[in-house]
Coordinates of C-alpha atoms in Angstrom, one line a residue:
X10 CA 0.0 0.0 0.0
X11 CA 1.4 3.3 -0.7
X12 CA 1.1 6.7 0.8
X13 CA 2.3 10.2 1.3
X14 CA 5.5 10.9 3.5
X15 CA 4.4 13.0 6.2
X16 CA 5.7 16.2 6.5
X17 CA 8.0 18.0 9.2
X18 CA 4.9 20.1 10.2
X19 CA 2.9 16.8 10.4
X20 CA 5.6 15.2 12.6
X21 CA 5.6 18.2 15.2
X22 CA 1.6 18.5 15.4
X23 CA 2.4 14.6 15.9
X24 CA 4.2 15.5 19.3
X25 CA -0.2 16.4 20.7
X26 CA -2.3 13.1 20.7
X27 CA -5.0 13.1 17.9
X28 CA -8.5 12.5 18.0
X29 CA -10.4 9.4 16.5
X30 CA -11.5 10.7 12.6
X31 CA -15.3 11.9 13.7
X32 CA -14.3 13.9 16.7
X33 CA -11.3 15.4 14.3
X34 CA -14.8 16.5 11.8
X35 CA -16.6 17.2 14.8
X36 CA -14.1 19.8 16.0
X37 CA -14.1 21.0 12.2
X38 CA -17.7 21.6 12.3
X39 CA -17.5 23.6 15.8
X40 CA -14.9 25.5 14.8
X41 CA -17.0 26.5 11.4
X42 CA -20.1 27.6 13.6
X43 CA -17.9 29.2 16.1
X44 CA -16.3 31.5 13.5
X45 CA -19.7 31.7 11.4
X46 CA -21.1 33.0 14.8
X47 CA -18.2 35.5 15.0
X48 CA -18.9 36.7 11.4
X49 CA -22.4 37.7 11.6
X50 CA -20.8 40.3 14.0
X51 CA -19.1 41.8 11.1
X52 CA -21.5 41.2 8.5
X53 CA -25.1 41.9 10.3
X54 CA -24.4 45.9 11.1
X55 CA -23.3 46.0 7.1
X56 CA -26.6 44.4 6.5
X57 CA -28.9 46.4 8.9
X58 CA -27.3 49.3 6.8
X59 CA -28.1 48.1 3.3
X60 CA -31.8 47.3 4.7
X61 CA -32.3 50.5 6.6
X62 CA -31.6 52.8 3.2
X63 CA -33.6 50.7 1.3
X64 CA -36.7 52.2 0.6
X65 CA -39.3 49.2 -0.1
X66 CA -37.6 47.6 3.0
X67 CA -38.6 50.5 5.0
X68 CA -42.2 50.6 3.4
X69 CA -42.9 47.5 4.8
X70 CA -41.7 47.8 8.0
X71 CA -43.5 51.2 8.7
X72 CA -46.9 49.7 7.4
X73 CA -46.6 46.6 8.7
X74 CA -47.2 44.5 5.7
X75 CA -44.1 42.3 5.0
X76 CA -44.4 40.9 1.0
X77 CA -42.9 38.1 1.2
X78 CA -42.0 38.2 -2.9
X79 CA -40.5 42.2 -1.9
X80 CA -38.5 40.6 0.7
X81 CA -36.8 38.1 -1.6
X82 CA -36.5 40.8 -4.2
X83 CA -34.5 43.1 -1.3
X84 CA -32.3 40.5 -0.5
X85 CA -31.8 39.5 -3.8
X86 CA -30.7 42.6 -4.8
X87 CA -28.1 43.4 -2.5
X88 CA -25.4 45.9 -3.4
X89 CA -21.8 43.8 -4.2
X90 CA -20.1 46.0 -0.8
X91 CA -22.2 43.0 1.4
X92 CA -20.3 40.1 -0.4
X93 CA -17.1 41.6 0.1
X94 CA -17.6 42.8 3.7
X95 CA -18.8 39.3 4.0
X96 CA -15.8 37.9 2.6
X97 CA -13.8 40.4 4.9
X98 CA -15.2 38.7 7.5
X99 CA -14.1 35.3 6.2
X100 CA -10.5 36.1 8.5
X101 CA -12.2 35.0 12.1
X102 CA -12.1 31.4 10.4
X103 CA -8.4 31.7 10.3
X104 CA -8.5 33.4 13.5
X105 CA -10.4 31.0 15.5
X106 CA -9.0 28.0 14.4
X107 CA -5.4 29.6 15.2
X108 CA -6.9 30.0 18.5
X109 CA -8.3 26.6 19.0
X110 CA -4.7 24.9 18.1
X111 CA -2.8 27.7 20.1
X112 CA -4.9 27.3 23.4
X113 CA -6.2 24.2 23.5
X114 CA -4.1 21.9 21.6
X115 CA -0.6 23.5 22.2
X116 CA 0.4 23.3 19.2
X117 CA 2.5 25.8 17.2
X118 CA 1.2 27.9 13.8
X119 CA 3.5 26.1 11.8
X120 CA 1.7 22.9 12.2
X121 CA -0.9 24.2 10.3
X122 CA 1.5 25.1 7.2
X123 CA 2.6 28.7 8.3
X124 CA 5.8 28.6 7.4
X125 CA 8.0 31.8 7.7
X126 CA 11.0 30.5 4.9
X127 CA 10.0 31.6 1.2
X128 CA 6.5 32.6 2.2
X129 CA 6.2 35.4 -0.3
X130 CA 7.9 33.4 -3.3
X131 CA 5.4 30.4 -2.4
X132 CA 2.0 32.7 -2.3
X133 CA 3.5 34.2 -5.6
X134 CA 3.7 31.0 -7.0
X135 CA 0.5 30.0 -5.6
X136 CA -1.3 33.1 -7.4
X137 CA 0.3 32.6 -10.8
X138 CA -0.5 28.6 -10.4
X139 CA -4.2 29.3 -9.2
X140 CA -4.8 32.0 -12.1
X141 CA -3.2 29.9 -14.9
X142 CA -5.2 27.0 -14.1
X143 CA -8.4 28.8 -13.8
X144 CA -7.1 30.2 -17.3
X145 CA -6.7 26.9 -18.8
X146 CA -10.4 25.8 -17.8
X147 CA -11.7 28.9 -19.5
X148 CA -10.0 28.2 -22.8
X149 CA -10.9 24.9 -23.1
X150 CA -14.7 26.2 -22.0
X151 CA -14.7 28.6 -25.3
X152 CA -12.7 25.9 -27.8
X153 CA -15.8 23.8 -26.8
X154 CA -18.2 26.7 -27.2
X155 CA -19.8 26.2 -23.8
X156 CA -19.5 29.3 -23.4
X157 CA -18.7 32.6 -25.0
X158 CA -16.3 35.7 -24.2
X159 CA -18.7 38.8 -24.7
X160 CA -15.4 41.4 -24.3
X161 CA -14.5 43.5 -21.7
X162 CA -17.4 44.5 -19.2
X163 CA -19.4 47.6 -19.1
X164 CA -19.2 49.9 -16.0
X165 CA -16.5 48.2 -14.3
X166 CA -15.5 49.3 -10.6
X167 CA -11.9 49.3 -10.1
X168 CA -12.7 49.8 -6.3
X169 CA -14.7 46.8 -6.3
X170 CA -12.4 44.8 -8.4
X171 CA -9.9 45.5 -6.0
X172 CA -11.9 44.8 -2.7
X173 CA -13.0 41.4 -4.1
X174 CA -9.4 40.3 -4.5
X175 CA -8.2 41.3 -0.9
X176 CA -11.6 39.6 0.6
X177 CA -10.7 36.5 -1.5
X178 CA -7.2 36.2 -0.3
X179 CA -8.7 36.0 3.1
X180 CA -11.6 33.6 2.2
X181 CA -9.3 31.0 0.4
X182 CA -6.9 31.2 3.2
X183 CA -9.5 30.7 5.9
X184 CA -10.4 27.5 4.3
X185 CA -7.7 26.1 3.6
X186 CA -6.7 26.7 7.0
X187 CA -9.9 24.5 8.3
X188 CA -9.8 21.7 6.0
X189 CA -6.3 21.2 5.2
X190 CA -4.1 23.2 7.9
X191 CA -6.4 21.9 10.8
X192 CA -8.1 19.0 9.9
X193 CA -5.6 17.1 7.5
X194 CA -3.2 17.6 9.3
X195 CA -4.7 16.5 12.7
X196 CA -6.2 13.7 11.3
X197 CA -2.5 12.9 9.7
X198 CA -1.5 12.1 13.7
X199 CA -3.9 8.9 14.0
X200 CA -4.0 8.0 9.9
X201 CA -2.1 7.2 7.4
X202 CA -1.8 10.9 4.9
X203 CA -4.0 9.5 2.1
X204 CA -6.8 8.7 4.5
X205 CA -6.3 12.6 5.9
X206 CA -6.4 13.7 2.5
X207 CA -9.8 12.1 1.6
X208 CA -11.9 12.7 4.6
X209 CA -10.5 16.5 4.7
X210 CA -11.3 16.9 0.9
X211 CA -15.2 15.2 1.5
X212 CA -15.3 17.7 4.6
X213 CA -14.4 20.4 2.5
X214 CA -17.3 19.5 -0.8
X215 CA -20.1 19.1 2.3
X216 CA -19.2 22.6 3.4
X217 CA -20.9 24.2 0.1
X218 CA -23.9 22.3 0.3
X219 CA -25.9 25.2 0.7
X220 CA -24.6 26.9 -2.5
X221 CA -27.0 27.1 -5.0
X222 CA -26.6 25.0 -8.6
X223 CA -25.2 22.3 -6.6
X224 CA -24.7 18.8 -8.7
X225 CA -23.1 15.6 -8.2
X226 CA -20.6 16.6 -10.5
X227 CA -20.0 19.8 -8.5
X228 CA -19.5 17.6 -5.4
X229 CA -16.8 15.6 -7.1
X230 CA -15.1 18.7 -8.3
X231 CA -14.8 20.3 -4.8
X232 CA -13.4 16.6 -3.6
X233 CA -10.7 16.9 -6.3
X234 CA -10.1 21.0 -5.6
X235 CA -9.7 19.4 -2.1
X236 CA -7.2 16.8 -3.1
X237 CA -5.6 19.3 -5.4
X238 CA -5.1 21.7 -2.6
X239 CA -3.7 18.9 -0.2
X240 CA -1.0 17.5 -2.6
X241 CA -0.1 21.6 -3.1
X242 CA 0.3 21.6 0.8
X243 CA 2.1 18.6 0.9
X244 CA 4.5 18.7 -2.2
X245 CA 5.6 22.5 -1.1
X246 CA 5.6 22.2 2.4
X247 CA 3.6 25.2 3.5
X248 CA -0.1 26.5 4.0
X249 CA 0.8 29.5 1.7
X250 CA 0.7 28.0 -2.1
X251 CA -2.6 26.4 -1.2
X252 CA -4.4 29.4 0.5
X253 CA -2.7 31.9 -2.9
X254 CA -4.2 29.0 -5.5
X255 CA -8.0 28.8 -3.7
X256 CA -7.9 32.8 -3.3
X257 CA -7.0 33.7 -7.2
X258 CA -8.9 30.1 -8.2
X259 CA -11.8 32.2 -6.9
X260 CA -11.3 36.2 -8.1
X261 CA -10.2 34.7 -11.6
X262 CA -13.9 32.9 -11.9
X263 CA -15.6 35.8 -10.9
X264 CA -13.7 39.1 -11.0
X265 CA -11.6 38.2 -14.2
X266 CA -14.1 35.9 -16.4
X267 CA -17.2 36.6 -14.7
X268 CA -18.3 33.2 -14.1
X269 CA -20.1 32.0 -10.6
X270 CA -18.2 31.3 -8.2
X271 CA -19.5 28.1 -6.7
X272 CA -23.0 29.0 -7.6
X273 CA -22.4 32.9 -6.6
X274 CA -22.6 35.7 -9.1
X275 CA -20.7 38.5 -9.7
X276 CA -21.8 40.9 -11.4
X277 CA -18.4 43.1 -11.5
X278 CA -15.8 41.4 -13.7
X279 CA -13.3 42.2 -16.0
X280 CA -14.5 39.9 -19.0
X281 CA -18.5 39.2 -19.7
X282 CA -19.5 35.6 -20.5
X283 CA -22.3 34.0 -21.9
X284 CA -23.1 30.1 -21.6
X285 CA -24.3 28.1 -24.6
X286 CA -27.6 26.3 -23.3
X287 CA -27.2 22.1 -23.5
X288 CA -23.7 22.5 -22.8
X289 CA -23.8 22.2 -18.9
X290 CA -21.9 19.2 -18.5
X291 CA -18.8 20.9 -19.6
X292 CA -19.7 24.6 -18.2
X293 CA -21.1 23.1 -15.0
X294 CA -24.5 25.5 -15.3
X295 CA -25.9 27.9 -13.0
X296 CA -23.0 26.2 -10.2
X297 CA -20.2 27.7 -12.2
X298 CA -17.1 26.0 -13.9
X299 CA -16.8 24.5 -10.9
X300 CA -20.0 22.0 -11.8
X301 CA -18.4 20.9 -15.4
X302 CA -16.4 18.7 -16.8
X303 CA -13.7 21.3 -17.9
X304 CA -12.6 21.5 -14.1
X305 CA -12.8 17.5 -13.9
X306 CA -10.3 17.7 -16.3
X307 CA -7.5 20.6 -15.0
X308 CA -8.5 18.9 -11.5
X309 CA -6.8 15.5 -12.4
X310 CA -4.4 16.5 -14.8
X311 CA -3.1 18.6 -11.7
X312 CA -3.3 15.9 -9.5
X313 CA -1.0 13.7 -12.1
X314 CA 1.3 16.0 -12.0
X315 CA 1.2 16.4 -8.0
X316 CA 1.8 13.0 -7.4
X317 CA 4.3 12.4 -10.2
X318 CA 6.1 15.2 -8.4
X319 CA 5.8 14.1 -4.6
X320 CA 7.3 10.1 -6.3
X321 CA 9.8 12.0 -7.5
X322 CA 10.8 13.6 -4.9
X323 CA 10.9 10.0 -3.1
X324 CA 7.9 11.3 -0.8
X325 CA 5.6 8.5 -2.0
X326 CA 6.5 5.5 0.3
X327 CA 5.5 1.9 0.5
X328 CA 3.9 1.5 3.8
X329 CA 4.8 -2.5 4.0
X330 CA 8.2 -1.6 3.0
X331 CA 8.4 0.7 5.7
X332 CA 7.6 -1.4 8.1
X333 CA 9.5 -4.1 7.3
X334 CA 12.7 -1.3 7.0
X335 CA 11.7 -0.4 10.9
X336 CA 11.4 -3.9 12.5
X337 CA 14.9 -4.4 10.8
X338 CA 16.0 -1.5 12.0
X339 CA 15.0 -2.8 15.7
X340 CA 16.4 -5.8 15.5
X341 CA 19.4 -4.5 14.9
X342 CA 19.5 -2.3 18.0
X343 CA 18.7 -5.4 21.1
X344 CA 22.0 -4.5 22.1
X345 CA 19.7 -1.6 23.9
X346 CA 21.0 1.3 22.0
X347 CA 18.5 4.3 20.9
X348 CA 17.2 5.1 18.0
X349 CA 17.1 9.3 17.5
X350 CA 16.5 11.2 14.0
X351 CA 19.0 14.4 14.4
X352 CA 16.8 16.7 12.4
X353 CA 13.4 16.0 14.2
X354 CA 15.0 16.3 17.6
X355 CA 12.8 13.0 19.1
X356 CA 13.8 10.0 21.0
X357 CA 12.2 6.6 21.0
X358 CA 10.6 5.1 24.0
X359 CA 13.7 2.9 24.3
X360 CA 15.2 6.1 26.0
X361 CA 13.3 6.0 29.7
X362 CA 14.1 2.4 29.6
X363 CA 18.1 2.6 28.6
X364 CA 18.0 6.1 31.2
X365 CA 16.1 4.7 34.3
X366 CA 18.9 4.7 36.8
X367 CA 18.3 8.3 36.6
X368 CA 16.2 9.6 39.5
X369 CA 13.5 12.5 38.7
X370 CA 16.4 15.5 39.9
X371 CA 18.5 14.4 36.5
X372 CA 21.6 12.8 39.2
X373 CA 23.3 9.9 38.1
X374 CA 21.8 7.0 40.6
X375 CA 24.3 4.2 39.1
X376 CA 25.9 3.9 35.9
X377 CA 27.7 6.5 34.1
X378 CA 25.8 8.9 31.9
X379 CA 28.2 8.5 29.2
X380 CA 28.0 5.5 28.5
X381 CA 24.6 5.3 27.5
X382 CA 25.1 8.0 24.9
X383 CA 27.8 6.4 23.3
X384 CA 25.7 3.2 23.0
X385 CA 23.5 5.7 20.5
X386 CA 23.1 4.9 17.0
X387 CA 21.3 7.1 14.3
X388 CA 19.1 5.7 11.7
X389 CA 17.6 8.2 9.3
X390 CA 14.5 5.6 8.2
X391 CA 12.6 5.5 11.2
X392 CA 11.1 8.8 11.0
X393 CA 10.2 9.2 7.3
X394 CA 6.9 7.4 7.6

């Protein structure tokens, strides 16, 4: 059976014990209301503004006859500064779960992927990744003439343009700080990586269920978005490339092509398009891109490449080799030397038994010190599992 070497960040969230796989979700799922909670106090004054200077809201209220149809119409119509304030508000995800792992599960921000080394070149790479493969979708959308490029929008808002990018680089951040920062990688302390990868990406497709335009084929292409994103983490090492790559996935669709965005129009974009009715399996409909078979496509084809990558790089492993590598490995070392990896800084269990004529104070109680470390031999195998 093969899997994914875990990664340094993996090993050192390792160092907390992890959770069975449904308490892992059902932390996931708390820590999605909690911060859903803690949006509404952002977005429900932006709200109570936009309803307050709306005149047929206000009607209503003052005579006391709510239409239900006038309703819908009001909050169908709301003015595009809501979604961005909403997606503003999309940061107390990334705050709360920071807060979770910080507090309750002492555990360090670089176990969710924040790594300080290369973080701008990474997010760099992550936008120009993101945008080309959104790019590529497009393309093969209009070569199949499921949809059309109308030209360049009227009335565009720079100001808008530009608040939709800087809410979108902290919605794509915030989830991929739940599903893979947090929950892959806290399921990766109990499971094998592969495992971590799947139930994080199924976690992450059930969490648009409420978007609108939602098909089976839409469900699949979140899954692979999530498996896309989780090689991305994994391959690079850090939470940065996946966060930059979900951010522009999302401003490309509906900021630079004006497509939906996972069922979500927006109506200020660079480029107009028109779908070509029939032609939904590849377009994906009223969902977006996201529900065709243009996505399917980039999705695997990125995932190929991801993988191909990771074997290359010797970080796709044999689990029964592994095994069979570490019970070698233990055999060789009856003699009661330890086993200790000099870059992860961790000792085996083998340690309290080869150390314990040493009393609690750290004095020697018997034999000498020394001698025990020079029994010490290093094998480089045992932690790459």
């Amino acid at each position: 059976m093969k899997d994914i070497k875990k990664t340094l960040f993996m090993k050192e969230a390792a160092s907390q014990k992890g959770h069975n796989i449904l308490v892992e979700i059902c932390i996931a799922v708390l820590l999605f209301l909690i911060a859903s909670i803690a949006m509404g106090f952002i977005q429900i004054p932006a709200m109570m503004a936009y309803l307050f200077s709306n005149k047929n809201y206000m009607s209503m209220i003052l005579s006391g006859r709510i239409d239900r149809q006038k309703m819908m119409s009001v909050l169908s119509d709301m003015p595009e500064w809501i979604m961005i304030v909403m997606l503003f508000a999309e940061i107390m995800l990334t705050l709360i779960v920071m807060l979770y792992c910080k507090v309750f599960e002492r555990r360090k921000l670089s176990t969710l992927g924040f790594i300080k080394k290369g973080m701008v070149k990474q997010y760099i790479g992550g936008l120009a990744a993101g945008a080309a493969a959104f790019s590529a979708v497009y393309f093969i959308c209009v070569i199949t003439g499921s949809v059309k490029c109308d030209g360049i929008s009227q009335n565009i808002m720079p100001l808008y343009i530009i608040g939709y990018f800087l809410g979108y680089l902290l919605q794509g951040m915030a989830e991929e700080v739940l599903c893979r920062g947090y929950l892959m990688v806290s399921l990766s302390r109990r499971y094998h990586v592969t495992l971590a990868i799947a139930a994080s990406s199924l976690f992450f497709a059930f969490l648009h269920s409420g978007n609108s335009g939602l098909s089976l084929l839409a469900y699949i292409n979140l899954f692979l978005f999530g498996v896309l994103a989780s090689l991305l983490f994994l391959d690079f090492g850090n939470i940065w490339i996946a966060g930059a790559f979900h951010s522009i996935w999302n401003f490309a669709q509906g900021n630079i092509y004006g497509v939906q965005v996972s069922g979500m129009k927006v109506s200020n974009s660079i480029l107009s398009t028109s779908y070509t009715d029939g032609m939904e399996i590849i377009n994906g409909g009223s969902f977006g891109m996201e529900g065709g078979l243009a996505v399917s496509f980039i999705f695997i084809a990125g995932i190929m490449l991801l993988s191909y990558h990771l074997y290359k790089k010797g970080n796709i492993i044999d689990l029964q080799e592994m095994q069979h590598t570490y019970e070698n490995s233990m055999a060789d070392n009856d003699n009661g030397s330890i086993i200790i990896d000099k870059e992860a800084k961790v000792v085996d269990s083998d340690v309290i038994k080869s150390n314990a004529n040493i009393n609690s104070t750290g004095q020697e109680t018997g034999t000498d010190v020394d001698s025990n470390v020079q029994k010490t031999t290093f094998n480089q195998d045992y932690f790459k599992d």
